[in-house]
Amino acid sequence: MSPAPILDLIEAFRRSKTLFTAVKLGVFDRLHEAPAAASDFEHPAMDRLLDGCVSLGLLEKRDGKFINTPLAEEYLVRSSPRSFYGYIVYSNDALYPMWGHLDDAIREDSHRWKQTFGTDGPLWDYFFRTAEAKHDFLMGMHGFGQLTSPSIAGAFDLSGYRKLVDLGGATGHLALAVRDRYPQIQAAVFDLPPVIAVVRELVGQRAELIAGDFLSGELPEADLFALGRILHDWNEDKLRRLLKKIFDRLPAGGALLIAEKLMAEDRRGPVAAHMQSLNMLVVTEGRERTLSEYATLLYSAGFETVKGRVTGTPLDAILAVK
């Protein structure tokens, strides 16, 4: 039997760290401006990093100079509208060191903020530590959302609804995807005031922007609420309170659209869901769940019908109807 799968897992972090380091050192932004040789960079070992990026398919080398591949231009250049820059920097500076304590997280069933950074969090303190960090993270999530939100918007027939409010909607990628598919639906983004201040220019007049805290404040009026990558952050007690709050605010026939990665019912996959569930252990108090586990929470909040769809993208869709 070949040991190749084990060897691949042993070396996987090396590939991630090569990507993280190249992004952090500005390699792709520099090469977006013009091709460059390794000697054009200030660091003496850049030839190794650049050659490593070539081997990963992120750069090409022509006549001794390096250039971005189309993949890098689209997703790794900071100014690209589909850039993952902010999420990659967060993965390097926060997730990578916290995952170094995964064994302790398993032993204690708790996140690693205190152990890694000497703080209990919350998570948003890291995202919003500076205006630049806040912008980069939100744009990183925007790039991710553009991969998933069109499929979430198309997973169910939403034509009967009149107003969608995306709770914790960040840059509005899900709200706008729903509005693009169903022009008759009014779209609104509800998020914390610091988020709304950043995304106002990006969203413009395409969706209403509402500042608030959906955990502690009053919810806006809507017959369709959305939660994208929100429920996996919290434990069951908080989820029950939030879902009941949403249920009580909805009119009869109203619904909740959820975007999360669904685990298989036999819990044998997909790999991405299990890796994200471990990530939630290290970073938050939440976890990834199966459709039946979400359905149990939704039924207990009062919802009458719960349907799920596997989209083939990094996020799947659930629709719960009152």
Tab-separated table of N, CA and C in Angstrom, residues 144-281:
chain	number	residue	atom	x	y	z
A	144	PHE	N	-14.962	35.082	-0.859
A	144	PHE	CA	-15.486	33.752	-0.553
A	144	PHE	C	-16.977	33.697	-0.865
A	145	GLY	N	-17.698	34.748	-0.459
A	145	GLY	CA	-19.144	34.775	-0.655
A	145	GLY	C	-19.544	34.760	-2.114
A	146	GLN	N	-18.729	35.354	-2.965
A	146	GLN	CA	-19.052	35.363	-4.385
A	146	GLN	C	-18.985	33.964	-5.001
A	147	LEU	N	-18.237	33.066	-4.352
A	147	LEU	CA	-18.177	31.682	-4.816
A	147	LEU	C	-19.434	30.905	-4.444
A	148	THR	N	-20.074	31.294	-3.356
A	148	THR	CA	-21.150	30.482	-2.786
A	148	THR	C	-22.537	31.100	-2.891
A	149	SER	N	-22.640	32.414	-2.778
A	149	SER	CA	-23.959	33.046	-2.638
A	149	SER	C	-24.889	32.839	-3.831
A	150	PRO	N	-24.410	32.882	-5.085
A	150	PRO	CA	-25.338	32.606	-6.185
A	150	PRO	C	-25.993	31.235	-6.078
A	151	SER	N	-25.246	30.224	-5.619
A	151	SER	CA	-25.824	28.889	-5.469
A	151	SER	C	-26.796	28.835	-4.296
A	152	ILE	N	-26.507	29.558	-3.234
A	152	ILE	CA	-27.437	29.607	-2.104
A	152	ILE	C	-28.733	30.281	-2.534
A	153	ALA	N	-28.610	31.369	-3.276
A	153	ALA	CA	-29.798	32.094	-3.739
A	153	ALA	C	-30.655	31.248	-4.669
A	154	GLY	N	-30.041	30.323	-5.387
A	154	GLY	CA	-30.770	29.499	-6.328
A	154	GLY	C	-31.173	28.135	-5.813
A	155	ALA	N	-30.900	27.857	-4.557
A	155	ALA	CA	-31.167	26.520	-4.019
A	155	ALA	C	-32.651	26.244	-3.823
A	156	PHE	N	-33.449	27.288	-3.581
A	156	PHE	CA	-34.882	27.134	-3.342
A	156	PHE	C	-35.644	28.205	-4.125
A	157	ASP	N	-36.940	27.987	-4.283
A	157	ASP	CA	-37.798	28.975	-4.919
A	157	ASP	C	-38.159	30.041	-3.886
A	158	LEU	N	-37.609	31.230	-4.059
A	158	LEU	CA	-37.849	32.331	-3.129
A	158	LEU	C	-38.753	33.398	-3.728
A	159	SER	N	-39.393	33.087	-4.822
A	159	SER	CA	-40.145	34.100	-5.558
A	159	SER	C	-41.339	34.653	-4.790
A	160	GLY	N	-41.809	33.947	-3.776
A	160	GLY	CA	-42.978	34.410	-3.039
A	160	GLY	C	-42.688	35.391	-1.928
A	161	TYR	N	-41.422	35.713	-1.707
A	161	TYR	CA	-41.072	36.603	-0.602
A	161	TYR	C	-40.880	38.028	-1.115
A	162	ARG	N	-41.070	38.986	-0.213
A	162	ARG	CA	-41.021	40.391	-0.628
A	162	ARG	C	-39.811	41.130	-0.064
A	163	LYS	N	-39.335	40.739	1.142
A	163	LYS	CA	-38.185	41.444	1.722
A	163	LYS	C	-37.266	40.473	2.437
A	164	LEU	N	-36.002	40.501	2.033
A	164	LEU	CA	-34.950	39.705	2.660
A	164	LEU	C	-34.071	40.603	3.518
A	165	VAL	N	-33.813	40.184	4.746
A	165	VAL	CA	-32.824	40.832	5.596
A	165	VAL	C	-31.753	39.796	5.934
A	166	ASP	N	-30.540	40.052	5.491
A	166	ASP	CA	-29.415	39.155	5.750
A	166	ASP	C	-28.758	39.572	7.056
A	167	LEU	N	-28.930	38.757	8.085
A	167	LEU	CA	-28.414	39.052	9.417
A	167	LEU	C	-26.927	38.722	9.479
A	168	GLY	N	-26.106	39.694	9.854
A	168	GLY	CA	-24.662	39.497	9.802
A	168	GLY	C	-24.185	39.379	8.372
A	169	GLY	N	-24.805	40.149	7.475
A	169	GLY	CA	-24.598	39.990	6.036
A	169	GLY	C	-23.330	40.581	5.476
A	170	ALA	N	-22.539	41.265	6.310
A	170	ALA	CA	-21.222	41.787	5.893
A	170	ALA	C	-21.334	42.617	4.612
A	171	THR	N	-20.656	42.190	3.546
A	171	THR	CA	-20.613	42.985	2.318
A	171	THR	C	-21.850	42.817	1.452
A	172	GLY	N	-22.817	42.047	1.913
A	172	GLY	CA	-24.074	41.936	1.195
A	172	GLY	C	-24.074	40.973	0.033
A	173	HIS	N	-23.058	40.100	-0.071
A	173	HIS	CA	-22.974	39.223	-1.241
A	173	HIS	C	-24.178	38.285	-1.339
A	174	LEU	N	-24.695	37.791	-0.208
A	174	LEU	CA	-25.853	36.903	-0.267
A	174	LEU	C	-27.130	37.685	-0.567
A	175	ALA	N	-27.310	38.810	0.108
A	175	ALA	CA	-28.499	39.628	-0.143
A	175	ALA	C	-28.557	40.065	-1.600
A	176	LEU	N	-27.416	40.451	-2.147
A	176	LEU	CA	-27.385	40.907	-3.534
A	176	LEU	C	-27.574	39.756	-4.514
A	177	ALA	N	-27.084	38.566	-4.166
A	177	ALA	CA	-27.298	37.403	-5.032
A	177	ALA	C	-28.775	37.046	-5.094
A	178	VAL	N	-29.470	37.146	-3.956
A	178	VAL	CA	-30.914	36.892	-3.941
A	178	VAL	C	-31.637	37.955	-4.761
A	179	ARG	N	-31.255	39.213	-4.562
A	179	ARG	CA	-31.911	40.291	-5.303
A	179	ARG	C	-31.671	40.184	-6.805
A	180	ASP	N	-30.459	39.767	-7.186
A	180	ASP	CA	-30.163	39.603	-8.606
A	180	ASP	C	-31.027	38.505	-9.229
A	181	ARG	N	-31.280	37.460	-8.477
A	181	ARG	CA	-32.086	36.353	-8.991
A	181	ARG	C	-33.581	36.663	-8.936
A	182	TYR	N	-33.968	37.434	-7.922
A	182	TYR	CA	-35.374	37.786	-7.729
A	182	TYR	C	-35.471	39.309	-7.589
A	183	PRO	N	-35.513	40.033	-8.691
A	183	PRO	CA	-35.493	41.507	-8.628
A	183	PRO	C	-36.643	42.107	-7.827
A	184	GLN	N	-37.729	41.359	-7.651
A	184	GLN	CA	-38.869	41.900	-6.920
A	184	GLN	C	-38.650	41.889	-5.405
A	185	ILE	N	-37.634	41.159	-4.937
A	185	ILE	CA	-37.360	41.092	-3.505
A	185	ILE	C	-36.518	42.298	-3.079
A	186	GLN	N	-36.981	43.000	-2.047
A	186	GLN	CA	-36.177	44.058	-1.448
A	186	GLN	C	-35.077	43.405	-0.599
A	187	ALA	N	-33.848	43.853	-0.766
A	187	ALA	CA	-32.721	43.260	-0.058
A	187	ALA	C	-32.163	44.236	0.964
A	188	ALA	N	-31.852	43.718	2.147
A	188	ALA	CA	-31.261	44.541	3.202
A	188	ALA	C	-30.160	43.747	3.896
A	189	VAL	N	-29.132	44.458	4.338
A	189	VAL	CA	-28.024	43.877	5.098
A	189	VAL	C	-28.061	44.446	6.502
A	190	PHE	N	-28.081	43.570	7.489
A	190	PHE	CA	-28.111	43.962	8.898
A	190	PHE	C	-26.811	43.488	9.539
A	191	ASP	N	-25.987	44.429	10.018
A	191	ASP	CA	-24.712	44.042	10.621
A	191	ASP	C	-24.279	45.107	11.617
A	192	LEU	N	-23.179	44.822	12.297
A	192	LEU	CA	-22.662	45.737	13.313
A	192	LEU	C	-22.301	47.085	12.687
A	193	PRO	N	-22.430	48.173	13.431
A	193	PRO	CA	-22.126	49.502	12.870
A	193	PRO	C	-20.750	49.611	12.216
A	194	PRO	N	-19.669	49.042	12.801
A	194	PRO	CA	-18.373	49.162	12.115
A	194	PRO	C	-18.342	48.472	10.763
A	195	VAL	N	-19.118	47.404	10.605
A	195	VAL	CA	-19.182	46.704	9.318
A	195	VAL	C	-19.938	47.544	8.298
A	196	ILE	N	-21.084	48.065	8.705
A	196	ILE	CA	-21.904	48.869	7.797
A	196	ILE	C	-21.108	50.068	7.290
A	197	ALA	N	-20.304	50.669	8.147
A	197	ALA	CA	-19.509	51.828	7.734
A	197	ALA	C	-18.521	51.473	6.635
A	198	VAL	N	-17.999	50.246	6.665
A	198	VAL	CA	-17.002	49.834	5.675
A	198	VAL	C	-17.655	49.456	4.355
A	199	VAL	N	-18.797	48.770	4.414
A	199	VAL	CA	-19.370	48.199	3.192
A	199	VAL	C	-20.323	49.149	2.475
A	200	ARG	N	-20.586	50.305	3.058
A	200	ARG	CA	-21.562	51.210	2.457
A	200	ARG	C	-21.204	51.556	1.004
A	201	GLU	N	-19.928	51.865	0.772
A	201	GLU	CA	-19.511	52.241	-0.579
A	201	GLU	C	-19.615	51.060	-1.532
A	202	LEU	N	-19.320	49.853	-1.048
A	202	LEU	CA	-19.372	48.665	-1.895
A	202	LEU	C	-20.802	48.324	-2.304
A	203	VAL	N	-21.729	48.390	-1.351
A	203	VAL	CA	-23.121	48.001	-1.619
A	203	VAL	C	-23.878	49.106	-2.339
A	204	GLY	N	-23.596	50.354	-1.982
A	204	GLY	CA	-24.269	51.481	-2.608
A	204	GLY	C	-25.769	51.456	-2.380
A	205	GLN	N	-26.521	51.683	-3.447
A	205	GLN	CA	-27.981	51.707	-3.366
A	205	GLN	C	-28.614	50.358	-3.706
A	206	ARG	N	-27.802	49.334	-3.878
A	206	ARG	CA	-28.354	48.052	-4.308
A	206	ARG	C	-29.085	47.315	-3.196
A	207	ALA	N	-28.775	47.648	-1.941
A	207	ALA	CA	-29.456	47.022	-0.812
A	207	ALA	C	-29.505	48.019	0.337
A	208	GLU	N	-30.541	47.906	1.136
A	208	GLU	CA	-30.646	48.737	2.330
A	208	GLU	C	-29.615	48.262	3.357
A	209	LEU	N	-28.972	49.196	4.042
A	209	LEU	CA	-27.997	48.863	5.076
A	209	LEU	C	-28.546	49.272	6.436
A	210	ILE	N	-28.566	48.313	7.367
A	210	ILE	CA	-29.142	48.544	8.692
A	210	ILE	C	-28.098	48.169	9.734
A	211	ALA	N	-27.733	49.106	10.584
A	211	ALA	CA	-26.747	48.851	11.637
A	211	ALA	C	-27.445	48.334	12.885
A	212	GLY	N	-26.881	47.296	13.491
A	212	GLY	CA	-27.449	46.750	14.715
A	212	GLY	C	-26.769	45.455	15.101
A	213	ASP	N	-27.237	44.864	16.187
A	213	ASP	CA	-26.701	43.608	16.713
A	213	ASP	C	-27.852	42.613	16.794
A	214	PHE	N	-27.828	41.591	15.947
A	214	PHE	CA	-28.975	40.673	15.894
A	214	PHE	C	-29.074	39.796	17.136
A	215	LEU	N	-27.993	39.690	17.913
A	215	LEU	CA	-28.049	38.897	19.135
A	215	LEU	C	-28.743	39.638	20.270
A	216	SER	N	-28.531	40.948	20.348
A	216	SER	CA	-29.068	41.698	21.484
A	216	SER	C	-30.122	42.727	21.108
A	217	GLY	N	-30.155	43.147	19.846
A	217	GLY	CA	-31.081	44.199	19.441
A	217	GLY	C	-32.339	43.657	18.788
A	218	GLU	N	-33.227	44.569	18.424
A	218	GLU	CA	-34.465	44.202	17.751
A	218	GLU	C	-34.186	43.932	16.279
A	219	LEU	N	-34.868	42.954	15.721
A	219	LEU	CA	-34.692	42.614	14.318
A	219	LEU	C	-35.593	43.468	13.440
A	220	PRO	N	-35.146	43.792	12.231
A	220	PRO	CA	-35.996	44.545	11.302
A	220	PRO	C	-37.177	43.686	10.842
A	221	GLU	N	-38.116	44.319	10.197
A	221	GLU	CA	-39.247	43.588	9.622
A	221	GLU	C	-38.806	42.917	8.326
A	222	ALA	N	-39.213	41.660	8.134
A	222	ALA	CA	-38.904	40.921	6.914
A	222	ALA	C	-39.770	39.674	6.876
A	223	ASP	N	-40.000	39.155	5.678
A	223	ASP	CA	-40.645	37.845	5.585
A	223	ASP	C	-39.639	36.769	5.182
A	224	LEU	N	-38.380	37.187	4.988
A	224	LEU	CA	-37.301	36.243	4.713
A	224	LEU	C	-36.025	36.766	5.370
A	225	PHE	N	-35.520	36.024	6.341
A	225	PHE	CA	-34.225	36.332	6.946
A	225	PHE	C	-33.183	35.369	6.398
A	226	ALA	N	-31.926	35.777	6.438
A	226	ALA	CA	-30.825	34.910	6.020
A	226	ALA	C	-29.732	34.944	7.075
A	227	LEU	N	-29.067	33.807	7.220
A	227	LEU	CA	-27.898	33.685	8.101
A	227	LEU	C	-26.830	32.926	7.330
A	228	GLY	N	-25.749	33.586	6.965
A	228	GLY	CA	-24.668	32.956	6.219
A	228	GLY	C	-23.425	32.811	7.074
A	229	ARG	N	-23.005	31.591	7.334
A	229	ARG	CA	-21.825	31.289	8.157
A	229	ARG	C	-21.932	31.975	9.531
A	230	ILE	N	-23.107	31.919	10.104
A	230	ILE	CA	-23.352	32.494	11.419
A	230	ILE	C	-23.608	31.402	12.452
A	231	LEU	N	-24.477	30.451	12.110
A	231	LEU	CA	-24.902	29.451	13.090
A	231	LEU	C	-23.755	28.562	13.550
A	232	HIS	N	-22.764	28.347	12.702
A	232	HIS	CA	-21.661	27.471	13.117
A	232	HIS	C	-20.737	28.133	14.145
A	233	ASP	N	-20.967	29.416	14.433
A	233	ASP	CA	-20.138	30.121	15.421
A	233	ASP	C	-20.560	29.847	16.867
A	234	TRP	N	-21.805	29.363	17.066
A	234	TRP	CA	-22.392	29.399	18.409
A	234	TRP	C	-22.770	28.014	18.922
A	235	ASN	N	-22.877	27.914	20.249
A	235	ASN	CA	-23.342	26.672	20.864
A	235	ASN	C	-24.856	26.574	20.763
A	236	GLU	N	-25.391	25.422	21.152
A	236	GLU	CA	-26.818	25.164	20.963
A	236	GLU	C	-27.705	26.125	21.745
A	237	ASP	N	-27.311	26.508	22.949
A	237	ASP	CA	-28.145	27.420	23.744
A	237	ASP	C	-28.313	28.767	23.034
A	238	LYS	N	-27.217	29.332	22.529
A	238	LYS	CA	-27.306	30.599	21.815
A	238	LYS	C	-28.102	30.451	20.518
A	239	LEU	N	-27.927	29.321	19.848
A	239	LEU	CA	-28.663	29.101	18.607
A	239	LEU	C	-30.161	29.037	18.863
A	240	ARG	N	-30.547	28.352	19.913
A	240	ARG	CA	-31.978	28.257	20.222
A	240	ARG	C	-32.575	29.636	20.472
A	241	ARG	N	-31.857	30.474	21.207
A	241	ARG	CA	-32.373	31.823	21.483
A	241	ARG	C	-32.465	32.649	20.204
A	242	LEU	N	-31.436	32.561	19.360
A	242	LEU	CA	-31.436	33.334	18.119
A	242	LEU	C	-32.527	32.852	17.167
A	243	LEU	N	-32.643	31.547	17.005
A	243	LEU	CA	-33.636	31.012	16.081
A	243	LEU	C	-35.056	31.305	16.548
A	244	LYS	N	-35.287	31.250	17.856
A	244	LYS	CA	-36.617	31.596	18.383
A	244	LYS	C	-36.909	33.075	18.154
A	245	LYS	N	-35.898	33.901	18.298
A	245	LYS	CA	-36.054	35.337	18.069
A	245	LYS	C	-36.429	35.607	16.605
A	246	ILE	N	-35.764	34.930	15.690
A	246	ILE	CA	-36.069	35.082	14.271
A	246	ILE	C	-37.471	34.554	13.973
A	247	PHE	N	-37.796	33.389	14.511
A	247	PHE	CA	-39.124	32.813	14.294
A	247	PHE	C	-40.223	33.760	14.756
A	248	ASP	N	-40.059	34.324	15.943
A	248	ASP	CA	-41.082	35.220	16.484
A	248	ASP	C	-41.245	36.485	15.633
A	249	ARG	N	-40.179	36.921	14.962
A	249	ARG	CA	-40.236	38.149	14.163
A	249	ARG	C	-40.862	37.900	12.793
A	250	LEU	N	-40.840	36.673	12.308
A	250	LEU	CA	-41.365	36.363	10.989
A	250	LEU	C	-42.892	36.304	10.985
A	251	PRO	N	-43.518	36.715	9.892
A	251	PRO	CA	-44.954	36.490	9.734
A	251	PRO	C	-45.215	35.029	9.372
A	252	ALA	N	-46.468	34.606	9.468
A	252	ALA	CA	-46.827	33.257	9.026
A	252	ALA	C	-46.446	33.099	7.561
A	253	GLY	N	-45.797	31.982	7.236
A	253	GLY	CA	-45.315	31.754	5.879
A	253	GLY	C	-43.932	32.305	5.611
A	254	GLY	N	-43.410	33.091	6.547
A	254	GLY	CA	-42.060	33.613	6.411
A	254	GLY	C	-41.026	32.514	6.551
A	255	ALA	N	-39.778	32.828	6.203
A	255	ALA	CA	-38.765	31.776	6.166
A	255	ALA	C	-37.394	32.298	6.570
A	256	LEU	N	-36.531	31.362	6.882
A	256	LEU	CA	-35.132	31.626	7.196
A	256	LEU	C	-34.264	30.833	6.230
A	257	LEU	N	-33.408	31.536	5.494
A	257	LEU	CA	-32.456	30.927	4.569
A	257	LEU	C	-31.096	30.857	5.247
A	258	ILE	N	-30.517	29.675	5.312
A	258	ILE	CA	-29.264	29.447	6.034
A	258	ILE	C	-28.205	28.941	5.065
A	259	ALA	N	-27.003	29.503	5.159
A	259	ALA	CA	-25.858	29.045	4.374
A	259	ALA	C	-24.793	28.514	5.323
A	260	GLU	N	-24.595	27.215	5.330
A	260	GLU	CA	-23.571	26.554	6.125
A	260	GLU	C	-23.107	25.317	5.367
A	261	LYS	N	-21.959	24.787	5.742
A	261	LYS	CA	-21.487	23.536	5.154
A	261	LYS	C	-22.102	22.379	5.925
A	262	LEU	N	-22.840	21.518	5.234
A	262	LEU	CA	-23.524	20.414	5.887
A	262	LEU	C	-22.633	19.180	5.958
A	263	MET	N	-22.588	18.587	7.139
A	263	MET	CA	-21.962	17.279	7.282
A	263	MET	C	-22.920	16.201	6.767
A	264	ALA	N	-22.370	15.116	6.254
A	264	ALA	CA	-23.189	13.968	5.875
A	264	ALA	C	-23.834	13.381	7.121
A	265	GLU	N	-25.000	12.796	6.946
A	265	GLU	CA	-25.721	12.256	8.095
A	265	GLU	C	-24.942	11.140	8.786
A	266	ASP	N	-24.142	10.382	8.024
A	266	ASP	CA	-23.329	9.329	8.659
A	266	ASP	C	-22.002	9.864	9.177
A	267	ARG	N	-21.788	11.185	9.027
A	267	ARG	CA	-20.620	11.889	9.533
A	267	ARG	C	-19.305	11.368	8.925
A	268	ARG	N	-19.364	10.815	7.734
A	268	ARG	CA	-18.157	10.345	7.061
A	268	ARG	C	-17.579	11.393	6.115
A	269	GLY	N	-18.153	12.544	6.067
A	269	GLY	CA	-17.667	13.596	5.182
A	269	GLY	C	-18.663	14.729	5.136
A	270	PRO	N	-18.439	15.699	4.249
A	270	PRO	CA	-17.217	15.856	3.446
A	270	PRO	C	-16.050	16.357	4.299
A	271	VAL	N	-14.854	16.170	3.763
A	271	VAL	CA	-13.655	16.556	4.507
A	271	VAL	C	-13.704	18.027	4.915
A	272	ALA	N	-14.146	18.891	3.993
A	272	ALA	CA	-14.163	20.331	4.279
A	272	ALA	C	-15.027	20.651	5.489
A	273	ALA	N	-16.138	19.939	5.648
A	273	ALA	CA	-17.014	20.194	6.787
A	273	ALA	C	-16.346	19.788	8.091
A	274	HIS	N	-15.642	18.679	8.087
A	274	HIS	CA	-14.977	18.229	9.314
A	274	HIS	C	-13.784	19.113	9.664
A	275	MET	N	-13.053	19.561	8.672
A	275	MET	CA	-11.946	20.465	8.955
A	275	MET	C	-12.464	21.805	9.479
A	276	GLN	N	-13.592	22.262	8.933
A	276	GLN	CA	-14.176	23.509	9.424
A	276	GLN	C	-14.729	23.332	10.827
A	277	SER	N	-15.237	22.152	11.142
A	277	SER	CA	-15.747	21.910	12.487
A	277	SER	C	-14.608	21.963	13.506
A	278	LEU	N	-13.459	21.410	13.144
A	278	LEU	CA	-12.286	21.533	14.009
A	278	LEU	C	-11.854	22.988	14.121
A	279	ASN	N	-11.960	23.724	13.029
A	279	ASN	CA	-11.621	25.142	13.062
A	279	ASN	C	-12.535	25.900	14.022
A	280	MET	N	-13.823	25.573	14.011
A	280	MET	CA	-14.764	26.206	14.933
A	280	MET	C	-14.421	25.881	16.382
A	281	LEU	N	-13.947	24.676	16.637
A	281	LEU	CA	-13.515	24.314	17.987
A	281	LEU	C	-12.355	25.192	18.439
